[in-house]
PDB file of C-alpha atoms in Angstrom:
ATOM      1  CA  UNK A 388     132.119  99.745 -61.993  1.00 76.00           C
ATOM      2  CA  UNK A 389     129.645 102.501 -60.939  1.00 86.00           C
ATOM      3  CA  UNK A 390     128.260 105.715 -60.916  1.00 93.00           C
ATOM      4  CA  UNK A 391     125.703 107.944 -59.534  1.00 94.00           C
ATOM      5  CA  UNK A 392     123.656 110.967 -61.715  1.00 92.00           C
ATOM      6  CA  UNK A 393     120.692 112.469 -61.397  1.00 95.00           C
ATOM      7  CA  UNK A 394     117.907 111.354 -62.981  1.00 94.00           C
ATOM      8  CA  UNK A 395     114.981 113.882 -64.795  1.00 95.00           C
ATOM      9  CA  UNK A 396     112.906 114.557 -61.956  1.00 95.00           C
ATOM     10  CA  UNK A 397     116.940 115.300 -60.085  1.00 95.00           C
ATOM     11  CA  UNK A 398     116.395 111.967 -58.533  1.00 95.00           C
ATOM     12  CA  UNK A 399     119.366 110.728 -57.926  1.00 96.00           C
ATOM     13  CA  UNK A 400     120.245 106.773 -59.711  1.00 95.00           C
ATOM     14  CA  UNK A 401     123.111 104.463 -58.323  1.00 94.00           C
ATOM     15  CA  UNK A 402     123.772 102.402 -60.757  1.00 93.00           C
ATOM     16  CA  UNK A 403     126.258  98.863 -61.254  1.00 90.00           C
ATOM     17  CA  UNK A 404     127.074  97.446 -63.815  1.00 88.00           C
ATOM     18  CA  UNK A 405     129.286  94.226 -64.006  1.00 88.00           C
ATOM     19  CA  UNK A 406     132.234  93.349 -66.746  1.00 87.00           C
ATOM     20  CA  UNK A 407     131.676  89.838 -67.206  1.00 89.00           C
ATOM     21  CA  UNK A 408     134.403  88.039 -70.094  1.00 87.00           C
ATOM     22  CA  UNK A 409     135.142  84.681 -71.279  1.00 88.00           C
ATOM     23  CA  UNK A 410     134.728  82.010 -67.984  1.00 86.00           C
ATOM     24  CA  UNK A 411     139.010  80.838 -67.552  1.00 83.00           C
ATOM     25  CA  UNK A 412     140.005  77.553 -67.435  1.00 83.00           C
ATOM     26  CA  UNK A 413     138.706  76.346 -64.108  1.00 82.00           C
ATOM     27  CA  UNK A 414     135.363  78.566 -64.243  1.00 84.00           C
ATOM     28  CA  UNK A 415     133.988  76.793 -67.036  1.00 88.00           C
ATOM     29  CA  UNK A 416     133.248  74.403 -65.744  1.00 86.00           C
ATOM     30  CA  UNK A 417     131.306  76.092 -63.353  1.00 86.00           C
ATOM     31  CA  UNK A 418     129.691  78.617 -66.608  1.00 90.00           C
ATOM     32  CA  UNK A 419     130.937  80.161 -69.717  1.00 93.00           C
ATOM     33  CA  UNK A 420     131.049  83.932 -68.579  1.00 91.00           C
ATOM     34  CA  UNK A 421     132.949  85.198 -65.407  1.00 88.00           C
ATOM     35  CA  UNK A 422     133.309  88.546 -63.766  1.00 87.00           C
ATOM     36  CA  UNK A 423     136.166  90.115 -64.306  1.00 87.00           C
ATOM     37  CA  UNK A 424     138.228  90.648 -60.985  1.00 86.00           C
ATOM     38  CA  UNK A 425     140.834  93.751 -60.759  1.00 86.00           C
ATOM     39  CA  UNK A 426     144.310  92.313 -59.086  1.00 86.00           C
ATOM     40  CA  UNK A 427     145.507  94.341 -56.571  1.00 86.00           C
ATOM     41  CA  UNK A 428     148.715  95.305 -58.534  1.00 88.00           C
ATOM     42  CA  UNK A 429     146.428  97.081 -61.358  1.00 90.00           C
ATOM     43  CA  UNK A 430     144.325  98.832 -59.816  1.00 90.00           C
ATOM     44  CA  UNK A 431     146.550 102.572 -59.635  1.00 94.00           C
ATOM     45  CA  UNK A 432     146.221 101.355 -63.690  1.00 93.00           C
ATOM     46  CA  UNK A 433     143.587 100.927 -64.154  1.00 89.00           C
ATOM     47  CA  UNK A 434     142.436 103.712 -61.669  1.00 90.00           C
ATOM     48  CA  UNK A 435     145.438 106.506 -63.767  1.00 94.00           C
ATOM     49  CA  UNK A 436     143.697 105.329 -67.183  1.00 92.00           C
ATOM     50  CA  UNK A 437     147.285 103.923 -68.462  1.00 94.00           C
ATOM     51  CA  UNK A 438     145.863 100.102 -68.474  1.00 91.00           C
ATOM     52  CA  UNK A 439     143.880  98.464 -70.655  1.00 89.00           C
ATOM     53  CA  UNK A 440     140.858  96.124 -71.386  1.00 84.00           C
ATOM     54  CA  UNK A 441     143.146  92.821 -71.111  1.00 86.00           C
ATOM     55  CA  UNK A 442     144.109  93.621 -67.252  1.00 87.00           C
ATOM     56  CA  UNK A 443     140.715  92.930 -66.667  1.00 84.00           C
ATOM     57  CA  UNK A 444     140.899  89.129 -68.649  1.00 80.00           C
ATOM     58  CA  UNK A 445     143.123  88.276 -66.370  1.00 78.00           C
ATOM     59  CA  UNK A 446     142.215  85.550 -63.788  1.00 72.00           C
ATOM     60  CA  UNK A 447     143.245  85.727 -59.878  1.00 70.00           C
ATOM     61  CA  UNK A 448     144.948  83.705 -58.540  1.00 70.00           C
ATOM     62  CA  UNK A 449     144.289  81.190 -55.694  1.00 71.00           C
ATOM     63  CA  UNK A 450     140.217  81.362 -56.964  1.00 75.00           C
ATOM     64  CA  UNK A 451     138.901  78.259 -55.395  1.00 77.00           C
ATOM     65  CA  UNK A 452     135.095  76.391 -54.741  1.00 78.00           C
ATOM     66  CA  UNK A 453     133.347  75.090 -52.009  1.00 76.00           C
ATOM     67  CA  UNK A 454     130.342  73.906 -50.912  1.00 76.00           C
ATOM     68  CA  UNK A 455     128.579  76.582 -48.715  1.00 75.00           C
ATOM     69  CA  UNK A 456     126.187  76.698 -46.109  1.00 73.00           C
ATOM     70  CA  UNK A 457     122.451  76.368 -46.970  1.00 72.00           C
ATOM     71  CA  UNK A 458     122.386  80.288 -45.256  1.00 72.00           C
ATOM     72  CA  UNK A 459     124.257  80.883 -48.181  1.00 72.00           C
ATOM     73  CA  UNK A 460     120.546  80.352 -50.516  1.00 72.00           C
ATOM     74  CA  UNK A 461     118.626  82.136 -48.531  1.00 72.00           C
ATOM     75  CA  UNK A 462     116.515  84.936 -48.751  1.00 72.00           C
ATOM     76  CA  UNK A 463     115.921  85.853 -45.534  1.00 74.00           C
ATOM     77  CA  UNK A 464     119.719  85.743 -44.617  1.00 70.00           C
ATOM     78  CA  UNK A 465     121.254  89.193 -45.264  1.00 69.00           C
ATOM     79  CA  UNK A 466     124.337  89.136 -47.498  1.00 68.00           C
ATOM     80  CA  UNK A 467     126.467  90.432 -44.837  1.00 73.00           C
ATOM     81  CA  UNK A 468     126.199  87.561 -42.320  1.00 76.00           C
ATOM     82  CA  UNK A 469     128.899  85.923 -42.361  1.00 76.00           C
ATOM     83  CA  UNK A 470     128.057  82.479 -42.484  1.00 73.00           C
ATOM     84  CA  UNK A 471     126.656  82.270 -45.567  1.00 74.00           C
ATOM     85  CA  UNK A 472     130.086  82.343 -46.878  1.00 73.00           C
ATOM     86  CA  UNK A 473     131.526  79.650 -44.654  1.00 76.00           C
ATOM     87  CA  UNK A 474     132.471  76.832 -46.111  1.00 78.00           C
ATOM     88  CA  UNK A 475     129.804  73.340 -45.113  1.00 76.00           C
ATOM     89  CA  UNK A 476     130.740  69.709 -45.138  1.00 76.00           C
ATOM     90  CA  UNK A 477     129.292  68.197 -48.763  1.00 73.00           C
ATOM     91  CA  UNK A 478     126.201  66.168 -47.555  1.00 72.00           C
ATOM     92  CA  UNK A 479     125.299  62.763 -48.362  1.00 71.00           C
ATOM     93  CA  UNK A 480     123.576  62.204 -51.216  1.00 70.00           C
ATOM     94  CA  UNK A 481     119.648  60.849 -49.886  1.00 73.00           C
ATOM     95  CA  UNK A 482     119.109  56.620 -50.202  1.00 71.00           C
ATOM     96  CA  UNK A 483     117.044  55.380 -52.313  1.00 74.00           C
ATOM     97  CA  UNK A 484     113.175  55.080 -51.467  1.00 76.00           C
ATOM     98  CA  UNK A 485     113.273  50.639 -50.106  1.00 76.00           C
ATOM     99  CA  UNK A 486     112.076  48.359 -52.464  1.00 70.00           C
ATOM    100  CA  UNK A 487     109.164  45.996 -51.259  1.00 69.00           C
ATOM    101  CA  UNK A 488     110.416  42.863 -49.933  1.00 69.00           C
ATOM    102  CA  UNK A 489     110.341  40.412 -53.118  1.00 70.00           C
ATOM    103  CA  UNK A 490     108.018  37.494 -53.145  1.00 66.00           C
ATOM    104  CA  UNK A 491     109.095  33.785 -53.755  1.00 65.00           C
ATOM    105  CA  UNK A 492     108.931  32.331 -57.315  1.00 62.00           C
ATOM    106  CA  UNK A 493     107.685  28.679 -55.602  1.00 61.00           C
TER     107      UNK A 493
END
């Protein structure tokens, strides 16, 4: 949801908000809240006001998770770079440091 308005100095302000219901079964393993997502089939009902808030509580079908490439967490990479959302192969965990050789007991 967003709106455009003018502050007391006449400056244009564009503000936005995200509606966050409790997480559904899919998202609970990641976080206890999730953004509300409107199904395309419900756009008209939401926009004409005939739908209530329950329309925002339905999780969209087909949500999935995947490991993303490192650019996703890089502030120097623009948000419009499609490489940020390309699934990545999981990295192997680092090997533990090598232990020094054991001394002889005899």
